[in-house]
PDB file of C-alpha atoms in Angstrom:
ATOM      1  CA  MET S   1      -9.235  15.584  -7.915  1.00 43.00           C
ATOM      2  CA  THR S   2      -5.807  13.927  -6.716  1.00 47.00           C
ATOM      3  CA  GLU S   3      -4.943  15.180  -3.798  1.00 48.00           C
ATOM      4  CA  SER S   4      -1.447  14.193  -2.696  1.00 52.00           C
ATOM      5  CA  ARG S   5       0.475  14.561   0.349  1.00 55.00           C
ATOM      6  CA  LYS S   6       4.540  13.537  -0.106  1.00 51.00           C
ATOM      7  CA  ARG S   7       6.344  12.925   2.276  1.00 46.00           C
ATOM      8  CA  ASP S   8      -2.073 -16.747   3.858  1.00 37.00           C
ATOM      9  CA  GLY S   9     -10.753 -18.536  -0.505  1.00 38.00           C
ATOM     10  CA  ARG S  10     -13.168 -16.227  -1.570  1.00 37.00           C
ATOM     11  CA  ARG S  11     -13.033 -13.050  -0.438  1.00 38.00           C
ATOM     12  CA  GLY S  12     -16.415 -10.995   1.780  1.00 39.00           C
ATOM     13  CA  SER S  13     -16.577  -7.126  -0.184  1.00 37.00           C
ATOM     14  CA  PRO S  14     -18.066  -4.953   2.925  1.00 38.00           C
ATOM     15  CA  THR S  15     -17.360  -2.131   0.578  1.00 38.00           C
ATOM     16  CA  PRO S  16     -19.032  -0.576  -2.461  1.00 38.00           C
ATOM     17  CA  ALA S  17     -18.844  -2.774  -5.980  1.00 38.00           C
ATOM     18  CA  ALA S  18     -16.254   0.270  -7.617  1.00 39.00           C
ATOM     19  CA  VAL S  19     -14.431   1.168  -5.448  1.00 42.00           C
ATOM     20  CA  LEU S  20     -13.318  -3.056  -4.829  1.00 43.00           C
ATOM     21  CA  ALA S  21     -12.762  -3.349  -8.917  1.00 42.00           C
ATOM     22  CA  LEU S  22     -10.718  -0.069  -8.810  1.00 46.00           C
ATOM     23  CA  VAL S  23      -8.879  -1.425  -6.423  1.00 51.00           C
ATOM     24  CA  ALA S  24      -8.804  -5.317  -8.364  1.00 47.00           C
ATOM     25  CA  ALA S  25      -8.271  -3.462 -12.017  1.00 47.00           C
ATOM     26  CA  ALA S  26      -5.297  -1.544 -10.465  1.00 47.00           C
ATOM     27  CA  LEU S  27      -3.643  -4.518  -9.165  1.00 46.00           C
ATOM     28  CA  THR S  28      -4.071  -7.048 -11.533  1.00 45.00           C
ATOM     29  CA  ALA S  29      -2.098  -3.857 -13.501  1.00 44.00           C
ATOM     30  CA  VAL S  30       0.968  -5.024 -11.547  1.00 45.00           C
ATOM     31  CA  GLY S  31       1.572  -8.359 -13.588  1.00 42.00           C
ATOM     32  CA  ALA S  32       0.541  -6.047 -17.011  1.00 33.00           C
ATOM     33  CA  SER S  33       3.105  -3.585 -16.103  1.00 33.00           C
ATOM     34  CA  ALA S  34       5.406  -5.962 -16.008  1.00 29.00           C
ATOM     35  CA  VAL S  35       5.759  -6.087 -20.328  1.00 24.00           C
ATOM     36  CA  GLY S  36       4.927  -2.491 -20.870  1.00 23.00           C
ATOM     37  CA  LEU S  37       1.316  -1.976 -20.280  1.00 22.00           C
ATOM     38  CA  THR S  38       0.362   1.503 -18.356  1.00 26.00           C
ATOM     39  CA  ARG S  39      -2.967   3.218 -17.486  1.00 31.00           C
ATOM     40  CA  PRO S  40      -3.475   6.839 -17.315  1.00 33.00           C
ATOM     41  CA  GLN S  41      -2.164   9.080 -14.069  1.00 37.00           C
ATOM     42  CA  ALA S  42      -3.786  11.472 -12.453  1.00 38.00           C
ATOM     43  CA  GLU S  43      -1.771  14.783 -11.780  1.00 38.00           C
ATOM     44  CA  PRO S  44      -1.950  15.587  -8.189  1.00 39.00           C
ATOM     45  CA  THR S  45      -3.945  19.405  -7.962  1.00 30.00           C
ATOM     46  CA  THR S  46      -2.002  19.836  -3.991  1.00 29.00           C
ATOM     47  CA  SER S  47       1.263  18.795  -3.225  1.00 32.00           C
ATOM     48  CA  GLN S  48       3.817  19.079  -0.482  1.00 35.00           C
ATOM     49  CA  THR S  49       7.472  17.579  -1.034  1.00 38.00           C
ATOM     50  CA  SER S  50       9.368  16.119   1.757  1.00 45.00           C
ATOM     51  CA  PRO S  51      12.992  16.642   1.488  1.00 41.00           C
ATOM     52  CA  GLY S  52      13.752  13.610  -1.261  1.00 42.00           C
ATOM     53  CA  GLY S  53       9.872  13.140  -2.017  1.00 44.00           C
ATOM     54  CA  ALA S  54       9.018  10.012  -2.688  1.00 40.00           C
ATOM     55  CA  TYR S  55      12.853   9.042  -4.194  1.00 39.00           C
ATOM     56  CA  ALA S  56      14.725  10.139  -0.428  1.00 41.00           C
ATOM     57  CA  ALA S  57      16.059   6.215  -0.973  1.00 39.00           C
ATOM     58  CA  ARG S  58      18.872   7.819  -3.777  1.00 41.00           C
ATOM     59  CA  LEU S  59      20.153  10.227  -1.327  1.00 38.00           C
ATOM     60  CA  VAL S  60      21.087   7.622   1.348  1.00 42.00           C
ATOM     61  CA  ASP S  61      22.976   4.301   1.162  1.00 49.00           C
ATOM     62  CA  ARG S  62      20.991   2.110   0.114  1.00 56.00           C
ATOM     63  CA  PRO S  63      19.630  -0.816   3.098  1.00 67.00           C
ATOM     64  CA  VAL S  64      21.128  -4.679   2.454  1.00 78.00           C
ATOM     65  CA  ILE S  65      18.575  -6.395   0.512  1.00 89.00           C
ATOM     66  CA  LEU S  66      16.872  -9.412   1.693  1.00 95.00           C
ATOM     67  CA  GLY S  67      15.781 -13.216   0.931  1.00 96.00           C
ATOM     68  CA  ARG S  68      12.199 -13.843   0.506  1.00 97.00           C
ATOM     69  CA  SER S  69       9.593 -14.065   3.382  1.00 98.00           C
ATOM     70  CA  ALA S  70       6.151 -13.618   3.425  1.00 98.00           C
ATOM     71  CA  PRO S  71       5.098 -11.058   6.012  1.00 98.00           C
ATOM     72  CA  VAL S  72       3.168 -11.714   8.861  1.00 98.00           C
ATOM     73  CA  ARG S  73       1.971  -8.275  10.920  1.00 98.00           C
ATOM     74  CA  ILE S  74       2.024  -4.115  10.138  1.00 98.00           C
ATOM     75  CA  THR S  75       2.316  -1.668  12.330  1.00 98.00           C
ATOM     76  CA  ILE S  76       2.346   1.849  12.410  1.00 98.00           C
ATOM     77  CA  GLY S  77       2.206   3.408  15.754  1.00 98.00           C
ATOM     78  CA  ASP S  78       1.475   7.096  14.980  1.00 98.00           C
ATOM     79  CA  ILE S  79      -1.938   5.899  14.033  1.00 97.00           C
ATOM     80  CA  GLY S  80      -2.698   2.663  16.224  1.00 97.00           C
ATOM     81  CA  VAL S  81      -1.697   0.046  13.223  1.00 97.00           C
ATOM     82  CA  ASP S  82      -1.114  -3.284  14.415  1.00 98.00           C
ATOM     83  CA  ALA S  83      -2.305  -6.196  12.557  1.00 97.00           C
ATOM     84  CA  GLY S  84      -1.673  -9.457  11.722  1.00 97.00           C
ATOM     85  CA  LEU S  85      -1.274  -9.733   7.113  1.00 97.00           C
ATOM     86  CA  GLU S  86      -3.296 -12.432   5.564  1.00 95.00           C
ATOM     87  CA  GLN S  87      -1.771 -13.592   2.265  1.00 95.00           C
ATOM     88  CA  LEU S  88      -3.794 -11.877  -1.124  1.00 94.00           C
ATOM     89  CA  GLY S  89      -3.397 -14.030  -4.464  1.00 91.00           C
ATOM     90  CA  ARG S  90      -5.854 -13.867  -7.551  1.00 80.00           C
ATOM     91  CA  SER S  91      -8.865 -14.195  -7.376  1.00 77.00           C
ATOM     92  CA  ALA S  92     -11.755 -17.031  -9.083  1.00 81.00           C
ATOM     93  CA  ASP S  93     -11.820 -15.171 -12.298  1.00 78.00           C
ATOM     94  CA  GLY S  94      -7.732 -14.786 -12.567  1.00 74.00           C
ATOM     95  CA  ARG S  95      -8.122 -10.978 -13.490  1.00 65.00           C
ATOM     96  CA  THR S  96      -7.965  -9.673  -9.818  1.00 63.00           C
ATOM     97  CA  ILE S  97      -6.565  -9.485  -6.945  1.00 68.00           C
ATOM     98  CA  GLN S  98      -8.254 -10.655  -3.796  1.00 80.00           C
ATOM     99  CA  LEU S  99      -9.433  -8.141  -0.906  1.00 84.00           C
ATOM    100  CA  PRO S 100      -8.659  -9.405   3.125  1.00 90.00           C
ATOM    101  CA  ARG S 101     -11.762 -11.259   4.460  1.00 89.00           C
ATOM    102  CA  ASP S 102     -11.752  -8.972   7.552  1.00 90.00           C
ATOM    103  CA  SER S 103     -11.779  -4.966   7.446  1.00 90.00           C
ATOM    104  CA  ALA S 104      -9.902  -4.978  11.014  1.00 91.00           C
ATOM    105  CA  ARG S 105      -6.725  -6.703   8.915  1.00 93.00           C
ATOM    106  CA  ALA S 106      -4.859  -6.321   6.201  1.00 96.00           C
ATOM    107  CA  GLY S 107      -3.511  -8.333   3.089  1.00 97.00           C
ATOM    108  CA  TRP S 108      -0.065  -8.423   1.467  1.00 97.00           C
ATOM    109  CA  TYR S 109      -0.470  -9.026  -2.414  1.00 94.00           C
ATOM    110  CA  GLU S 110       2.073 -12.553  -2.497  1.00 95.00           C
ATOM    111  CA  ASN S 111       2.913 -11.908  -6.004  1.00 92.00           C
ATOM    112  CA  GLY S 112       5.270  -8.724  -5.253  1.00 94.00           C
ATOM    113  CA  ALA S 113       7.964  -8.436  -3.001  1.00 97.00           C
ATOM    114  CA  THR S 114       8.341  -9.512   0.333  1.00 98.00           C
ATOM    115  CA  PRO S 115       9.425  -6.662   3.094  1.00 98.00           C
ATOM    116  CA  GLY S 116      13.164  -6.345   2.359  1.00 97.00           C
ATOM    117  CA  GLU S 117      13.436  -7.719  -1.314  1.00 97.00           C
ATOM    118  CA  ALA S 118      14.098  -4.775  -4.164  1.00 97.00           C
ATOM    119  CA  GLY S 119      10.487  -3.824  -5.513  1.00 97.00           C
ATOM    120  CA  PRO S 120       7.125  -2.783  -3.978  1.00 97.00           C
ATOM    121  CA  THR S 121       5.694  -4.803  -1.292  1.00 98.00           C
ATOM    122  CA  ILE S 122       2.235  -4.057  -2.182  1.00 95.00           C
ATOM    123  CA  ILE S 123      -0.127  -4.101   1.422  1.00 97.00           C
ATOM    124  CA  VAL S 124      -3.896  -3.591   0.967  1.00 94.00           C
ATOM    125  CA  GLY S 125      -6.860  -2.587   3.894  1.00 93.00           C
ATOM    126  CA  TYR S 126      -9.860  -1.060   4.339  1.00 91.00           C
ATOM    127  CA  ILE S 127     -10.160   2.757   5.485  1.00 90.00           C
ATOM    128  CA  ALA S 128     -13.727   1.766   6.312  1.00 84.00           C
ATOM    129  CA  SER S 129     -16.732  -1.224   5.699  1.00 78.00           C
ATOM    130  CA  ARG S 130     -20.301  -0.933   6.178  1.00 77.00           C
ATOM    131  CA  ARG S 131     -20.173  -1.668   8.890  1.00 80.00           C
ATOM    132  CA  GLN S 132     -16.978  -0.981  10.701  1.00 83.00           C
ATOM    133  CA  ARG S 133     -14.093   1.127  10.641  1.00 87.00           C
ATOM    134  CA  GLY S 134     -10.962  -0.622   8.817  1.00 92.00           C
ATOM    135  CA  VAL S 135      -7.734  -0.926   9.720  1.00 95.00           C
ATOM    136  CA  PHE S 136      -6.646   1.750   8.029  1.00 95.00           C
ATOM    137  CA  GLY S 137      -9.340   4.020   9.462  1.00 93.00           C
ATOM    138  CA  ARG S 138      -6.992   6.972  10.886  1.00 94.00           C
ATOM    139  CA  LEU S 139      -4.702   6.572   7.772  1.00 94.00           C
ATOM    140  CA  ALA S 140      -5.740  10.953   7.689  1.00 91.00           C
ATOM    141  CA  ALA S 141      -3.770  11.760  11.198  1.00 95.00           C
ATOM    142  CA  LEU S 142      -1.041   9.311   9.327  1.00 96.00           C
ATOM    143  CA  LYS S 143       2.632  12.118   8.259  1.00 97.00           C
ATOM    144  CA  ILE S 144       5.640  12.326   6.011  1.00 97.00           C
ATOM    145  CA  GLY S 145       8.361  10.732   8.125  1.00 98.00           C
ATOM    146  CA  ALA S 146       6.067   8.446   9.828  1.00 98.00           C
ATOM    147  CA  HIS S 147       7.560   4.382  10.354  1.00 98.00           C
ATOM    148  CA  VAL S 148       5.767   1.605   9.415  1.00 98.00           C
ATOM    149  CA  ASP S 149       7.310  -1.743  10.534  1.00 98.00           C
ATOM    150  CA  VAL S 150       6.505  -5.311   8.606  1.00 98.00           C
ATOM    151  CA  ARG S 151       7.641  -8.619  10.270  1.00 98.00           C
ATOM    152  CA  ARG S 152       8.173 -10.847   8.269  1.00 98.00           C
ATOM    153  CA  THR S 153       7.403 -15.087   8.766  1.00 98.00           C
ATOM    154  CA  ASP S 154      11.504 -15.286   9.335  1.00 97.00           C
ATOM    155  CA  GLY S 155      11.550 -13.127  12.149  1.00 97.00           C
ATOM    156  CA  ALA S 156      13.079  -9.973  10.445  1.00 97.00           C
ATOM    157  CA  HIS S 157      11.508  -6.378  10.960  1.00 97.00           C
ATOM    158  CA  VAL S 158      11.489  -3.937   8.308  1.00 98.00           C
ATOM    159  CA  LEU S 159      10.939  -0.785   8.321  1.00 98.00           C
ATOM    160  CA  TYR S 160       9.966   1.869   6.323  1.00 98.00           C
ATOM    161  CA  ARG S 161       9.743   5.499   6.144  1.00 98.00           C
ATOM    162  CA  VAL S 162       6.757   7.492   4.984  1.00 98.00           C
ATOM    163  CA  ASP S 163       7.364   9.315   1.991  1.00 98.00           C
ATOM    164  CA  GLU S 164       4.004  10.173   0.364  1.00 97.00           C
ATOM    165  CA  ILE S 165       0.057  10.061   0.813  1.00 95.00           C
ATOM    166  CA  ALA S 166      -1.729  10.443  -2.057  1.00 93.00           C
ATOM    167  CA  THR S 167      -5.085  10.094  -3.018  1.00 89.00           C
ATOM    168  CA  TYR S 168      -6.955   9.430  -5.997  1.00 88.00           C
ATOM    169  CA  PRO S 169     -10.520   9.407  -7.765  1.00 83.00           C
ATOM    170  CA  ALA S 170     -12.405   6.774  -8.683  1.00 75.00           C
ATOM    171  CA  ARG S 171     -11.689   7.207 -12.540  1.00 80.00           C
ATOM    172  CA  PHE S 172      -7.770   7.000 -12.457  1.00 85.00           C
ATOM    173  CA  PHE S 173      -5.044   5.301 -11.028  1.00 84.00           C
ATOM    174  CA  PRO S 174      -1.080   5.829 -10.887  1.00 89.00           C
ATOM    175  CA  VAL S 175      -0.332   2.204 -12.104  1.00 86.00           C
ATOM    176  CA  ALA S 176       2.829   3.117 -12.852  1.00 91.00           C
ATOM    177  CA  LYS S 177       4.412   4.753  -9.957  1.00 94.00           C
ATOM    178  CA  ALA S 178       2.442   2.413  -7.199  1.00 92.00           C
ATOM    179  CA  TYR S 179       3.840  -0.563  -8.656  1.00 89.00           C
ATOM    180  CA  GLY S 180       6.221   0.002 -10.904  1.00 93.00           C
ATOM    181  CA  PRO S 181       9.941  -1.928 -10.541  1.00 96.00           C
ATOM    182  CA  THR S 182      11.889  -0.597  -8.080  1.00 96.00           C
ATOM    183  CA  SER S 183      15.777  -0.998  -7.837  1.00 95.00           C
ATOM    184  CA  THR S 184      15.244  -0.855  -3.751  1.00 95.00           C
ATOM    185  CA  SER S 185      13.252  -2.322  -1.062  1.00 97.00           C
ATOM    186  CA  THR S 186       9.717  -0.234  -1.066  1.00 98.00           C
ATOM    187  CA  LEU S 187       6.526  -0.089   0.533  1.00 98.00           C
ATOM    188  CA  ARG S 188       2.586   0.814  -0.844  1.00 97.00           C
ATOM    189  CA  ILE S 189      -0.032   1.127   0.920  1.00 97.00           C
ATOM    190  CA  VAL S 190      -3.499   0.733  -0.750  1.00 93.00           C
ATOM    191  CA  THR S 191      -6.537   1.397   0.566  1.00 89.00           C
ATOM    192  CA  CYS S 192     -10.080   0.688   0.253  1.00 80.00           C
ATOM    193  CA  GLY S 193     -13.281   1.736   1.357  1.00 69.00           C
ATOM    194  CA  GLY S 194     -14.545   5.117   2.473  1.00 63.00           C
ATOM    195  CA  ALA S 195     -12.680   7.845   2.399  1.00 63.00           C
ATOM    196  CA  LEU S 196      -9.538   9.471   3.771  1.00 69.00           C
ATOM    197  CA  ARG S 197     -11.323  12.521   4.656  1.00 68.00           C
ATOM    198  CA  PRO S 198     -14.835  13.836   5.532  1.00 68.00           C
ATOM    199  CA  GLY S 199     -16.438  14.632   2.332  1.00 62.00           C
ATOM    200  CA  GLN S 200     -13.999  13.118  -0.054  1.00 60.00           C
ATOM    201  CA  GLN S 201     -15.804  11.566  -2.802  1.00 61.00           C
ATOM    202  CA  LEU S 202     -14.617   7.296  -2.781  1.00 68.00           C
ATOM    203  CA  GLY S 203     -11.498   6.389  -4.865  1.00 78.00           C
ATOM    204  CA  ASN S 204      -8.108   5.301  -3.065  1.00 86.00           C
ATOM    205  CA  SER S 205      -5.266   6.487  -0.821  1.00 91.00           C
ATOM    206  CA  VAL S 206      -1.751   5.271  -1.591  1.00 94.00           C
ATOM    207  CA  VAL S 207       0.721   5.322   0.859  1.00 97.00           C
ATOM    208  CA  TYR S 208       4.638   5.293  -0.362  1.00 98.00           C
ATOM    209  CA  GLY S 209       7.632   4.293   1.632  1.00 98.00           C
ATOM    210  CA  HIS S 210      10.826   3.366   1.496  1.00 97.00           C
ATOM    211  CA  GLN S 211      13.417   0.942   3.865  1.00 97.00           C
ATOM    212  CA  ILE S 212      15.327   2.308   6.118  1.00 96.00           C
ATOM    213  CA  SER S 213      16.514  -0.348   8.394  1.00 96.00           C
ATOM    214  CA  VAL S 214      16.136  -4.072   9.616  1.00 96.00           C
ATOM    215  CA  HIS S 215      16.455  -5.190  12.297  1.00 93.00           C
ATOM    216  CA  ARG S 216      15.226  -9.047  14.615  1.00 88.00           C
TER     217      ARG S 216
END
């Protein structure tokens, strides 16, 4: 069941194999979606919508689009996240994406948009590993409207507003929605390992956001 609240090697794998396979398969589809391939999408059974929902960026002036510069740090003050970012590419098999080596750090998928570019910037991290809480361990406390700051190599900070937080079951992932192209700068935080709330089955949570400002 889907719950939706709208509003720079070898990589270790401290999470259950089934969850890793899901995230890897879903992220592989980033490239697939560009040639028109899609996968089944889970429909939310409950939802809470913020003004404008996941498409709030349409209701305001479009922020400036930046050139390419890799992200190096993510900060989400509301839930105590202040972490460096690894660059994640494809695994040796060429079909799946690498995952962060350390559950206390997040990773940026280097074949996606960089912060401030048009398109989704994809950041991946753990809710929990078998040994400890992950970088996004307090994600359940994140609220619609919260701000996410992503610092780039060139020193620019791109600020995003959270529009939606959705949790999907292990057998379904809305690839087109999560990884489809966007004309503005958007953010997708994808989690693996653990559950957003106690008692939930393992799956994936996705935070959807849009750019609201750039500063240095």
